[in-house]
PDB file of C-alpha atoms in Angstrom:
ATOM      1  CA  MET A   1       6.488  16.438   5.737  1.00 65.00           C
ATOM      2  CA  ILE A   2       4.033  13.513   5.763  1.00 69.00           C
ATOM      3  CA  ILE A   3       1.325  15.511   3.984  1.00 68.00           C
ATOM      4  CA  ILE A   4       3.764  16.845   1.364  1.00 77.00           C
ATOM      5  CA  TYR A   5       5.041  13.328   0.599  1.00 83.00           C
ATOM      6  CA  ALA A   6       1.474  12.003   0.461  1.00 81.00           C
ATOM      7  CA  MET A   7       0.341  14.755  -1.923  1.00 77.00           C
ATOM      8  CA  MET A   8       3.310  14.045  -4.192  1.00 86.00           C
ATOM      9  CA  MET A   9       2.466  10.341  -4.151  1.00 89.00           C
ATOM     10  CA  PHE A  10      -1.184  10.873  -5.099  1.00 84.00           C
ATOM     11  CA  GLY A  11      -0.123  13.295  -7.824  1.00 84.00           C
ATOM     12  CA  VAL A  12       1.948  10.509  -9.394  1.00 88.00           C
ATOM     13  CA  TRP A  13      -0.785   7.926  -8.762  1.00 85.00           C
ATOM     14  CA  SER A  14      -3.410  10.024 -10.537  1.00 81.00           C
ATOM     15  CA  LEU A  15      -1.579   9.406 -13.827  1.00 84.00           C
ATOM     16  CA  ILE A  16      -2.709   5.771 -13.677  1.00 84.00           C
ATOM     17  CA  PHE A  17      -6.372   6.582 -14.342  1.00 77.00           C
ATOM     18  CA  PRO A  18      -6.009   8.128 -17.842  1.00 82.00           C
ATOM     19  CA  LEU A  19      -3.262   5.621 -18.728  1.00 87.00           C
ATOM     20  CA  SER A  20      -5.603   2.759 -17.758  1.00 85.00           C
ATOM     21  CA  LYS A  21      -8.332   4.248 -19.925  1.00 83.00           C
ATOM     22  CA  ILE A  22      -5.971   4.208 -22.909  1.00 88.00           C
ATOM     23  CA  ALA A  23      -4.771   0.649 -22.217  1.00 91.00           C
ATOM     24  CA  LEU A  24      -8.343  -0.671 -21.977  1.00 88.00           C
ATOM     25  CA  GLN A  25      -8.899   0.282 -25.613  1.00 90.00           C
ATOM     26  CA  SER A  26      -6.576  -2.537 -26.670  1.00 92.00           C
ATOM     27  CA  ALA A  27      -6.775  -5.205 -23.926  1.00 92.00           C
ATOM     28  CA  PRO A  28      -9.400  -6.601 -21.470  1.00 92.00           C
ATOM     29  CA  PRO A  29      -9.333  -5.592 -17.778  1.00 89.00           C
ATOM     30  CA  VAL A  30      -8.516  -8.971 -16.197  1.00 92.00           C
ATOM     31  CA  PHE A  31      -5.573  -9.538 -18.546  1.00 94.00           C
ATOM     32  CA  LEU A  32      -4.181  -6.064 -17.860  1.00 92.00           C
ATOM     33  CA  THR A  33      -4.467  -6.681 -14.125  1.00 91.00           C
ATOM     34  CA  SER A  34      -2.600  -9.985 -14.373  1.00 95.00           C
ATOM     35  CA  MET A  35       0.245  -8.537 -16.462  1.00 95.00           C
ATOM     36  CA  ARG A  36       0.727  -5.508 -14.206  1.00 93.00           C
ATOM     37  CA  MET A  37       0.729  -7.485 -10.993  1.00 94.00           C
ATOM     38  CA  LEU A  38       2.911 -10.347 -12.196  1.00 96.00           C
ATOM     39  CA  LEU A  39       5.496  -7.935 -13.583  1.00 95.00           C
ATOM     40  CA  ALA A  40       5.501  -5.876 -10.385  1.00 93.00           C
ATOM     41  CA  GLY A  41       5.705  -8.961  -8.166  1.00 94.00           C
ATOM     42  CA  VAL A  42       8.682 -10.344 -10.084  1.00 95.00           C
ATOM     43  CA  VAL A  43      10.506  -6.990  -9.949  1.00 93.00           C
ATOM     44  CA  LEU A  44       9.934  -6.459  -6.206  1.00 90.00           C
ATOM     45  CA  LEU A  45      10.825 -10.016  -5.219  1.00 92.00           C
ATOM     46  CA  GLY A  46      13.788  -9.900  -7.583  1.00 93.00           C
ATOM     47  CA  PHE A  47      15.016  -6.859  -5.695  1.00 90.00           C
ATOM     48  CA  LEU A  48      14.771  -8.756  -2.408  1.00 88.00           C
ATOM     49  CA  LEU A  49      16.528 -11.741  -3.990  1.00 89.00           C
ATOM     50  CA  VAL A  50      19.490  -9.575  -4.936  1.00 89.00           C
ATOM     51  CA  LYS A  51      19.473  -7.754  -1.600  1.00 84.00           C
ATOM     52  CA  ASP A  52      19.086 -10.745   0.725  1.00 78.00           C
ATOM     53  CA  LYS A  53      17.706 -14.185  -0.206  1.00 79.00           C
ATOM     54  CA  LYS A  54      16.680 -14.830   3.403  1.00 77.00           C
ATOM     55  CA  GLN A  55      14.044 -12.082   3.130  1.00 73.00           C
ATOM     56  CA  LEU A  56      12.129 -14.154   0.556  1.00 80.00           C
ATOM     57  CA  LYS A  57      11.329 -16.964   2.982  1.00 81.00           C
ATOM     58  CA  ILE A  58       7.609 -17.472   3.686  1.00 78.00           C
ATOM     59  CA  GLY A  59       6.583 -18.906   7.044  1.00 73.00           C
ATOM     60  CA  LYS A  60       3.391 -20.905   7.575  1.00 77.00           C
ATOM     61  CA  LYS A  61       1.844 -18.053   9.571  1.00 75.00           C
ATOM     62  CA  GLN A  62       2.493 -15.647   6.701  1.00 77.00           C
ATOM     63  CA  ILE A  63       0.650 -17.557   3.971  1.00 82.00           C
ATOM     64  CA  VAL A  64      -2.922 -16.677   4.993  1.00 84.00           C
ATOM     65  CA  PRO A  65      -2.290 -12.913   5.510  1.00 82.00           C
ATOM     66  CA  LEU A  66      -0.525 -12.740   2.132  1.00 86.00           C
ATOM     67  CA  LEU A  67      -3.338 -14.592   0.338  1.00 90.00           C
ATOM     68  CA  VAL A  68      -6.015 -12.369   1.898  1.00 89.00           C
ATOM     69  CA  LEU A  69      -3.976  -9.290   0.959  1.00 89.00           C
ATOM     70  CA  SER A  70      -3.591 -10.675  -2.586  1.00 93.00           C
ATOM     71  CA  LEU A  71      -7.328 -11.199  -3.011  1.00 93.00           C
ATOM     72  CA  CYS A  72      -8.446  -7.885  -1.499  1.00 91.00           C
ATOM     73  CA  SER A  73      -5.798  -5.332  -2.391  1.00 88.00           C
ATOM     74  CA  ILE A  74      -4.664  -6.827  -5.703  1.00 91.00           C
ATOM     75  CA  TYR A  75      -7.159  -9.137  -7.425  1.00 94.00           C
ATOM     76  CA  PHE A  76     -10.628  -7.824  -6.529  1.00 94.00           C
ATOM     77  CA  ALA A  77      -9.641  -4.157  -6.233  1.00 91.00           C
ATOM     78  CA  ASN A  78      -7.856  -4.001  -9.592  1.00 87.00           C
ATOM     79  CA  VAL A  79     -10.197  -6.228 -11.618  1.00 89.00           C
ATOM     80  CA  PHE A  80     -13.218  -4.256 -10.385  1.00 92.00           C
ATOM     81  CA  GLU A  81     -11.434  -0.965 -11.066  1.00 86.00           C
ATOM     82  CA  PHE A  82     -10.428  -1.905 -14.622  1.00 84.00           C
ATOM     83  CA  TYR A  83     -13.973  -3.101 -15.369  1.00 87.00           C
ATOM     84  CA  SER A  84     -15.371   0.226 -14.187  1.00 88.00           C
ATOM     85  CA  MET A  85     -12.786   2.151 -16.204  1.00 82.00           C
ATOM     86  CA  GLN A  86     -14.387   0.734 -19.363  1.00 84.00           C
ATOM     87  CA  HIS A  87     -17.610   2.583 -18.570  1.00 85.00           C
ATOM     88  CA  LEU A  88     -16.610   5.576 -16.405  1.00 82.00           C
ATOM     89  CA  SER A  89     -14.377   8.582 -16.931  1.00 76.00           C
ATOM     90  CA  PRO A  90     -10.945   8.542 -15.230  1.00 69.00           C
ATOM     91  CA  VAL A  91     -11.968  11.556 -13.135  1.00 67.00           C
ATOM     92  CA  LYS A  92     -15.124   9.855 -11.874  1.00 75.00           C
ATOM     93  CA  VAL A  93     -13.225   6.676 -10.997  1.00 79.00           C
ATOM     94  CA  CYS A  94     -10.633   8.729  -9.157  1.00 71.00           C
ATOM     95  CA  PHE A  95     -13.306  10.677  -7.319  1.00 72.00           C
ATOM     96  CA  ILE A  96     -15.119   7.543  -6.169  1.00 81.00           C
ATOM     97  CA  TYR A  97     -11.824   6.634  -4.546  1.00 77.00           C
ATOM     98  CA  GLY A  98     -12.478   9.734  -2.444  1.00 71.00           C
ATOM     99  CA  LEU A  99     -14.779   7.532  -0.369  1.00 76.00           C
ATOM    100  CA  SER A 100     -11.696   5.693   0.889  1.00 78.00           C
ATOM    101  CA  PRO A 101     -11.268   7.658   4.142  1.00 74.00           C
ATOM    102  CA  PHE A 102     -14.910   7.178   5.097  1.00 74.00           C
ATOM    103  CA  LEU A 103     -14.660   3.445   4.478  1.00 81.00           C
ATOM    104  CA  ALA A 104     -11.384   3.447   6.409  1.00 77.00           C
ATOM    105  CA  VAL A 105     -13.176   4.889   9.442  1.00 74.00           C
ATOM    106  CA  PHE A 106     -15.901   2.226   9.246  1.00 77.00           C
ATOM    107  CA  LEU A 107     -13.507  -0.686   8.655  1.00 79.00           C
ATOM    108  CA  SER A 108     -11.182   0.561  11.403  1.00 74.00           C
ATOM    109  CA  TYR A 109     -14.165   0.366  13.754  1.00 74.00           C
ATOM    110  CA  LEU A 110     -14.791  -3.253  12.752  1.00 77.00           C
ATOM    111  CA  HIS A 111     -11.143  -4.283  12.625  1.00 70.00           C
ATOM    112  CA  PHE A 112      -9.537  -2.240  15.417  1.00 67.00           C
ATOM    113  CA  LYS A 113     -12.628  -1.327  17.503  1.00 69.00           C
ATOM    114  CA  GLU A 114     -11.875   2.373  16.967  1.00 65.00           C
ATOM    115  CA  LYS A 115     -14.761   4.527  18.208  1.00 70.00           C
ATOM    116  CA  ILE A 116     -17.182   6.139  15.760  1.00 71.00           C
ATOM    117  CA  THR A 117     -18.426   9.396  17.293  1.00 76.00           C
ATOM    118  CA  LYS A 118     -21.334  11.618  16.232  1.00 81.00           C
ATOM    119  CA  LYS A 119     -18.782  13.985  14.722  1.00 78.00           C
ATOM    120  CA  LYS A 120     -17.409  11.166  12.567  1.00 71.00           C
ATOM    121  CA  VAL A 121     -20.917  10.193  11.454  1.00 76.00           C
ATOM    122  CA  LEU A 122     -21.603  13.827  10.503  1.00 82.00           C
ATOM    123  CA  GLY A 123     -18.335  13.931   8.573  1.00 76.00           C
ATOM    124  CA  MET A 124     -19.223  10.767   6.643  1.00 72.00           C
ATOM    125  CA  ALA A 125     -22.715  12.123   5.880  1.00 78.00           C
ATOM    126  CA  ILE A 126     -21.201  15.318   4.457  1.00 81.00           C
ATOM    127  CA  GLY A 127     -18.852  13.159   2.386  1.00 73.00           C
ATOM    128  CA  VAL A 128     -21.740  11.196   0.868  1.00 72.00           C
ATOM    129  CA  ILE A 129     -23.516  14.456  -0.010  1.00 80.00           C
ATOM    130  CA  GLY A 130     -20.327  15.663  -1.658  1.00 76.00           C
ATOM    131  CA  MET A 131     -20.322  12.606  -3.942  1.00 69.00           C
ATOM    132  CA  ILE A 132     -23.766  13.313  -5.440  1.00 73.00           C
ATOM    133  CA  PRO A 133     -22.717  16.056  -7.938  1.00 76.00           C
ATOM    134  CA  VAL A 134     -20.059  13.781  -9.433  1.00 67.00           C
ATOM    135  CA  PHE A 135     -22.466  10.871  -9.876  1.00 62.00           C
ATOM    136  CA  LEU A 136     -24.756  13.274 -11.753  1.00 68.00           C
ATOM    137  CA  LEU A 137     -21.902  14.786 -13.761  1.00 62.00           C
ATOM    138  CA  GLU A 138     -22.043  12.483 -16.783  1.00 54.00           C
ATOM    139  CA  GLU A 139     -25.804  12.122 -17.271  1.00 50.00           C
ATOM    140  CA  GLY A 140     -27.374  15.093 -15.508  1.00 47.00           C
ATOM    141  CA  THR A 141     -29.869  12.777 -13.767  1.00 46.00           C
ATOM    142  CA  LEU A 142     -29.855  10.032 -11.155  1.00 45.00           C
ATOM    143  CA  LYS A 143     -29.405   7.603 -14.054  1.00 51.00           C
ATOM    144  CA  GLY A 144     -25.762   8.611 -13.853  1.00 58.00           C
ATOM    145  CA  PHE A 145     -25.435   6.069 -11.012  1.00 70.00           C
ATOM    146  CA  THR A 146     -24.869   2.788 -12.879  1.00 82.00           C
ATOM    147  CA  PHE A 147     -23.739  -0.776 -12.268  1.00 88.00           C
ATOM    148  CA  ALA A 148     -20.208   0.353 -13.125  1.00 89.00           C
ATOM    149  CA  ASP A 149     -20.406   2.783 -10.189  1.00 88.00           C
ATOM    150  CA  VAL A 150     -21.419  -0.073  -7.880  1.00 90.00           C
ATOM    151  CA  VAL A 151     -18.504  -2.200  -9.093  1.00 93.00           C
ATOM    152  CA  MET A 152     -16.160   0.754  -8.570  1.00 92.00           C
ATOM    153  CA  LEU A 153     -17.428   1.124  -5.008  1.00 92.00           C
ATOM    154  CA  GLY A 154     -16.564  -2.549  -4.541  1.00 94.00           C
ATOM    155  CA  ALA A 155     -13.053  -1.829  -5.820  1.00 93.00           C
ATOM    156  CA  VAL A 156     -12.701   0.967  -3.271  1.00 90.00           C
ATOM    157  CA  PHE A 157     -13.900  -1.301  -0.458  1.00 91.00           C
ATOM    158  CA  PHE A 158     -11.389  -4.039  -1.257  1.00 92.00           C
ATOM    159  CA  SER A 159      -8.624  -1.498  -1.789  1.00 88.00           C
ATOM    160  CA  VAL A 160      -9.207   0.145   1.600  1.00 86.00           C
ATOM    161  CA  TYR A 161      -9.470  -3.180   3.399  1.00 88.00           C
ATOM    162  CA  GLY A 162      -6.264  -4.267   1.716  1.00 87.00           C
ATOM    163  CA  TRP A 163      -4.484  -1.122   2.931  1.00 79.00           C
ATOM    164  CA  ILE A 164      -5.740  -1.759   6.470  1.00 82.00           C
ATOM    165  CA  LEU A 165      -4.339  -5.292   6.308  1.00 82.00           C
ATOM    166  CA  LEU A 166      -1.049  -3.918   4.986  1.00 79.00           C
ATOM    167  CA  ARG A 167      -0.963  -1.375   7.800  1.00 73.00           C
ATOM    168  CA  VAL A 168      -1.351  -4.145  10.375  1.00 75.00           C
ATOM    169  CA  ILE A 169       1.388  -6.149   8.697  1.00 74.00           C
ATOM    170  CA  VAL A 170       3.982  -3.373   8.431  1.00 69.00           C
ATOM    171  CA  LYS A 171       3.144  -1.900  11.855  1.00 66.00           C
ATOM    172  CA  ASP A 172       3.771  -5.272  13.480  1.00 63.00           C
ATOM    173  CA  ASN A 173       7.014  -5.586  11.482  1.00 57.00           C
ATOM    174  CA  THR A 174       5.872  -9.001  10.283  1.00 62.00           C
ATOM    175  CA  PHE A 175       6.687  -7.980   6.710  1.00 69.00           C
ATOM    176  CA  SER A 176       8.425  -5.088   5.013  1.00 78.00           C
ATOM    177  CA  PRO A 177       6.230  -3.146   2.522  1.00 78.00           C
ATOM    178  CA  ILE A 178       8.290  -4.520  -0.397  1.00 83.00           C
ATOM    179  CA  TYR A 179       7.954  -8.115   0.861  1.00 86.00           C
ATOM    180  CA  ALA A 180       4.197  -7.843   1.432  1.00 86.00           C
ATOM    181  CA  ASN A 181       3.532  -6.031  -1.847  1.00 86.00           C
ATOM    182  CA  GLY A 182       5.830  -8.309  -3.847  1.00 91.00           C
ATOM    183  CA  TYR A 183       4.187 -11.565  -2.786  1.00 91.00           C
ATOM    184  CA  SER A 184       0.636 -10.189  -2.792  1.00 92.00           C
ATOM    185  CA  MET A 185       1.094  -8.844  -6.339  1.00 92.00           C
ATOM    186  CA  LEU A 186       2.618 -12.122  -7.522  1.00 95.00           C
ATOM    187  CA  PHE A 187      -0.204 -14.200  -5.998  1.00 94.00           C
ATOM    188  CA  GLY A 188      -2.914 -11.739  -7.064  1.00 94.00           C
ATOM    189  CA  GLY A 189      -1.493 -11.548 -10.584  1.00 95.00           C
ATOM    190  CA  ALA A 190      -1.454 -15.347 -10.844  1.00 96.00           C
ATOM    191  CA  ILE A 191      -5.120 -15.521  -9.819  1.00 95.00           C
ATOM    192  CA  ALA A 192      -5.989 -12.832 -12.382  1.00 95.00           C
ATOM    193  CA  LEU A 193      -4.048 -14.707 -15.090  1.00 96.00           C
ATOM    194  CA  VAL A 194      -6.077 -17.886 -14.477  1.00 96.00           C
ATOM    195  CA  HIS A 195      -9.231 -15.763 -14.612  1.00 95.00           C
ATOM    196  CA  SER A 196      -8.052 -14.235 -17.903  1.00 95.00           C
ATOM    197  CA  PHE A 197      -7.458 -17.688 -19.446  1.00 94.00           C
ATOM    198  CA  LEU A 198     -11.066 -18.583 -18.594  1.00 94.00           C
ATOM    199  CA  VAL A 199     -12.842 -15.446 -19.836  1.00 92.00           C
ATOM    200  CA  ASP A 200     -10.602 -13.729 -22.419  1.00 92.00           C
ATOM    201  CA  THR A 201      -9.853 -14.758 -26.013  1.00 90.00           C
ATOM    202  CA  TRP A 202      -6.200 -15.762 -26.321  1.00 92.00           C
ATOM    203  CA  ALA A 203      -5.141 -15.700 -30.005  1.00 86.00           C
ATOM    204  CA  PRO A 204      -2.297 -15.813 -29.095  1.00 89.00           C
ATOM    205  CA  VAL A 205      -2.767 -13.020 -26.517  1.00 90.00           C
ATOM    206  CA  PRO A 206      -5.883 -10.936 -25.706  1.00 94.00           C
ATOM    207  CA  ILE A 207      -4.520  -7.724 -27.226  1.00 93.00           C
ATOM    208  CA  VAL A 208      -5.916  -5.910 -30.282  1.00 91.00           C
ATOM    209  CA  ASP A 209      -3.810  -6.533 -33.410  1.00 87.00           C
ATOM    210  CA  GLY A 210      -1.278  -3.807 -34.068  1.00 88.00           C
ATOM    211  CA  LYS A 211      -1.331  -2.501 -30.502  1.00 91.00           C
ATOM    212  CA  VAL A 212       0.837  -5.067 -28.738  1.00 91.00           C
ATOM    213  CA  PHE A 213       3.889  -2.836 -28.299  1.00 93.00           C
ATOM    214  CA  MET A 214       1.792   0.138 -27.189  1.00 94.00           C
ATOM    215  CA  THR A 215      -0.081  -2.004 -24.650  1.00 94.00           C
ATOM    216  CA  VAL A 216       3.109  -3.566 -23.292  1.00 94.00           C
ATOM    217  CA  GLY A 217       4.630  -0.096 -22.959  1.00 95.00           C
ATOM    218  CA  LEU A 218       1.590   1.164 -21.045  1.00 95.00           C
ATOM    219  CA  VAL A 219       1.632  -1.885 -18.756  1.00 94.00           C
ATOM    220  CA  VAL A 220       5.309  -1.318 -17.968  1.00 95.00           C
ATOM    221  CA  LEU A 221       4.734   2.402 -17.331  1.00 95.00           C
ATOM    222  CA  MET A 222       1.710   1.780 -15.078  1.00 93.00           C
ATOM    223  CA  THR A 223       3.581  -0.957 -13.232  1.00 93.00           C
ATOM    224  CA  VAL A 224       6.534   1.309 -12.487  1.00 93.00           C
ATOM    225  CA  LEU A 225       4.396   4.280 -11.415  1.00 92.00           C
ATOM    226  CA  SER A 226       1.719   2.440  -9.437  1.00 87.00           C
ATOM    227  CA  ASN A 227       2.996  -0.954  -8.315  1.00 82.00           C
ATOM    228  CA  ILE A 228       6.696  -0.245  -7.885  1.00 85.00           C
ATOM    229  CA  ILE A 229       6.733   3.389  -6.740  1.00 89.00           C
ATOM    230  CA  CYS A 230       3.339   4.281  -5.245  1.00 88.00           C
ATOM    231  CA  TYR A 231       2.389   0.984  -3.549  1.00 78.00           C
ATOM    232  CA  ASN A 232       5.673   0.922  -1.641  1.00 79.00           C
ATOM    233  CA  TRP A 233       5.589   4.677  -1.060  1.00 87.00           C
ATOM    234  CA  TYR A 234       2.161   4.167   0.535  1.00 81.00           C
ATOM    235  CA  GLY A 235       3.468   1.290   2.638  1.00 75.00           C
ATOM    236  CA  TYR A 236       6.351   3.483   3.812  1.00 79.00           C
ATOM    237  CA  LEU A 237       3.947   6.279   4.814  1.00 82.00           C
ATOM    238  CA  LEU A 238       1.651   3.812   6.633  1.00 73.00           C
ATOM    239  CA  LYS A 239       4.488   3.152   9.063  1.00 72.00           C
ATOM    240  CA  ARG A 240       4.396   6.822  10.060  1.00 72.00           C
ATOM    241  CA  SER A 241       0.731   7.696   9.674  1.00 69.00           C
ATOM    242  CA  THR A 242      -2.786   6.218   9.438  1.00 68.00           C
ATOM    243  CA  ALA A 243      -4.857   5.068   6.477  1.00 66.00           C
ATOM    244  CA  THR A 244      -7.390   7.824   7.226  1.00 65.00           C
ATOM    245  CA  LEU A 245      -4.838  10.652   7.099  1.00 67.00           C
ATOM    246  CA  LEU A 246      -3.372   9.367   3.837  1.00 75.00           C
ATOM    247  CA  SER A 247      -6.862   9.014   2.381  1.00 70.00           C
ATOM    248  CA  PHE A 248      -7.465  12.623   3.446  1.00 66.00           C
ATOM    249  CA  CYS A 249      -4.571  13.682   1.214  1.00 72.00           C
ATOM    250  CA  GLY A 250      -5.944  11.440  -1.532  1.00 72.00           C
ATOM    251  CA  LEU A 251      -9.060  13.584  -1.807  1.00 69.00           C
ATOM    252  CA  PHE A 252      -7.026  15.913  -4.009  1.00 70.00           C
ATOM    253  CA  SER A 253      -6.516  13.086  -6.524  1.00 72.00           C
ATOM    254  CA  PRO A 254      -9.616  14.021  -8.577  1.00 69.00           C
ATOM    255  CA  ILE A 255      -8.077  17.431  -9.244  1.00 71.00           C
ATOM    256  CA  PHE A 256      -4.801  15.814 -10.333  1.00 75.00           C
ATOM    257  CA  ALA A 257      -6.743  13.281 -12.429  1.00 72.00           C
ATOM    258  CA  SER A 258      -8.808  16.043 -14.044  1.00 72.00           C
ATOM    259  CA  LEU A 259      -5.647  17.788 -15.202  1.00 73.00           C
ATOM    260  CA  THR A 260      -3.883  14.641 -16.440  1.00 74.00           C
ATOM    261  CA  SER A 261      -7.047  13.313 -18.143  1.00 73.00           C
ATOM    262  CA  TYR A 262      -7.521  16.638 -19.917  1.00 73.00           C
ATOM    263  CA  PHE A 263      -4.007  16.541 -21.366  1.00 76.00           C
ATOM    264  CA  LEU A 264      -3.694  12.775 -22.016  1.00 73.00           C
ATOM    265  CA  VAL A 265      -7.139  11.630 -23.184  1.00 68.00           C
ATOM    266  CA  GLY A 266      -9.012  14.885 -23.807  1.00 72.00           C
ATOM    267  CA  GLU A 267     -11.526  14.454 -20.971  1.00 69.00           C
ATOM    268  CA  PRO A 268     -13.413  17.741 -20.391  1.00 71.00           C
ATOM    269  CA  PHE A 269     -12.439  19.555 -17.202  1.00 68.00           C
ATOM    270  CA  SER A 270     -15.414  20.352 -14.931  1.00 71.00           C
ATOM    271  CA  PRO A 271     -15.485  22.848 -12.031  1.00 75.00           C
ATOM    272  CA  ILE A 272     -17.919  20.466 -10.291  1.00 77.00           C
ATOM    273  CA  ILE A 273     -14.883  18.380  -9.299  1.00 73.00           C
ATOM    274  CA  PHE A 274     -13.523  21.307  -7.261  1.00 76.00           C
ATOM    275  CA  PHE A 275     -16.943  21.933  -5.693  1.00 81.00           C
ATOM    276  CA  SER A 276     -17.453  18.304  -4.637  1.00 77.00           C
ATOM    277  CA  THR A 277     -13.870  17.948  -3.442  1.00 76.00           C
ATOM    278  CA  THR A 278     -14.380  20.964  -1.174  1.00 82.00           C
ATOM    279  CA  ILE A 279     -17.463  19.338   0.374  1.00 83.00           C
ATOM    280  CA  LEU A 280     -15.590  16.064   0.858  1.00 74.00           C
ATOM    281  CA  LEU A 281     -12.680  17.854   2.505  1.00 77.00           C
ATOM    282  CA  SER A 282     -14.981  19.600   4.970  1.00 82.00           C
ATOM    283  CA  GLY A 283     -16.516  16.255   5.950  1.00 76.00           C
ATOM    284  CA  LEU A 284     -13.180  14.549   6.357  1.00 71.00           C
ATOM    285  CA  PHE A 285     -11.833  17.487   8.377  1.00 77.00           C
ATOM    286  CA  LEU A 286     -14.402  16.639  11.068  1.00 79.00           C
ATOM    287  CA  ILE A 287     -13.187  13.033  11.076  1.00 70.00           C
ATOM    288  CA  TYR A 288      -9.557  14.149  11.162  1.00 70.00           C
ATOM    289  CA  GLN A 289     -10.156  16.443  14.150  1.00 75.00           C
ATOM    290  CA  THR A 290     -11.868  13.619  16.020  1.00 75.00           C
ATOM    291  CA  GLU A 291      -9.039  11.156  15.356  1.00 66.00           C
ATOM    292  CA  LEU A 292      -6.513  13.691  16.626  1.00 69.00           C
ATOM    293  CA  LYS A 293      -8.410  13.930  19.918  1.00 75.00           C
ATOM    294  CA  GLN A 294      -8.755  10.140  20.126  1.00 67.00           C
ATOM    295  CA  GLY A 295      -5.007   9.708  19.624  1.00 67.00           C
ATOM    296  CA  TYR A 296      -5.222   7.653  16.414  1.00 59.00           C
ATOM    297  CA  ILE A 297      -3.210  10.366  14.611  1.00 56.00           C
ATOM    298  CA  THR A 298      -0.408  12.320  16.248  1.00 52.00           C
ATOM    299  CA  ALA A 299      -0.211  16.040  15.706  1.00 48.00           C
ATOM    300  CA  THR A 300       3.320  15.739  14.332  1.00 44.00           C
ATOM    301  CA  SER A 301       2.125  13.431  11.561  1.00 42.00           C
ATOM    302  CA  SER A 302      -0.139  16.098  10.131  1.00 38.00           C
ATOM    303  CA  LYS A 303       2.426  18.840   9.799  1.00 37.00           C
ATOM    304  CA  ALA A 304       3.791  19.703   6.422  1.00 33.00           C
TER     305      ALA A 304
END
């Protein structure tokens, strides 16, 4: 059932990409990040407050992990992503996130000393090859790889590292997913808000005139879908699986994003997405097989 739940989660999460594209037409990326994260943090911590006030207590040993999680998973990942969304299609942004499992393998080696075998290296090489058609999709030449792509790769890096930190936290039962996500979103949102005050034009808020209600509605919708539902759904699944296996399921996100972008923002649907996704899946399958043999993933976790 893990794979079924993960596929459902990424199907819901893929809605965020076209919705973000729409929201960016009326508000700057840093401001949107701050509003989403602050709202989500207040809601999640408010839930814990109602459930049990004792769960809100922060120990001295918890401050540093929460701040690092806030910077990586919330602030850098989301600010970089929203910046890239101004210049890239939702499908391309979603597909670049397909590099997540390959980064997860590399970061797991650095963080957990997990072995990188020749089979894993081959799988990652195939994955990189699979990315090339998508980078060429918008321009038809190598000029399709822009600074926005580099920033988006940075967003993926910080996102994956944040998930690895969250996995360590929830696996050790130091925090619950709601506790960790609630505080990291609140702290990350506060950092983004300060950033927004410094770089955005507040008159009185950095939202295009006449689009305040629409923007607020989109922020609330994205917060509920991504920050409230999917972030905690992911944290729940991390207790029963690995970041690599979940990223494996996430490779289908470009297909979901292609469909939602076509219906919501009129983005053209390209068969190249299916072609590149197939290549990526074949590369990750090699990594998945290797992790099964190494014992990082149990066979029962992979069954639908």
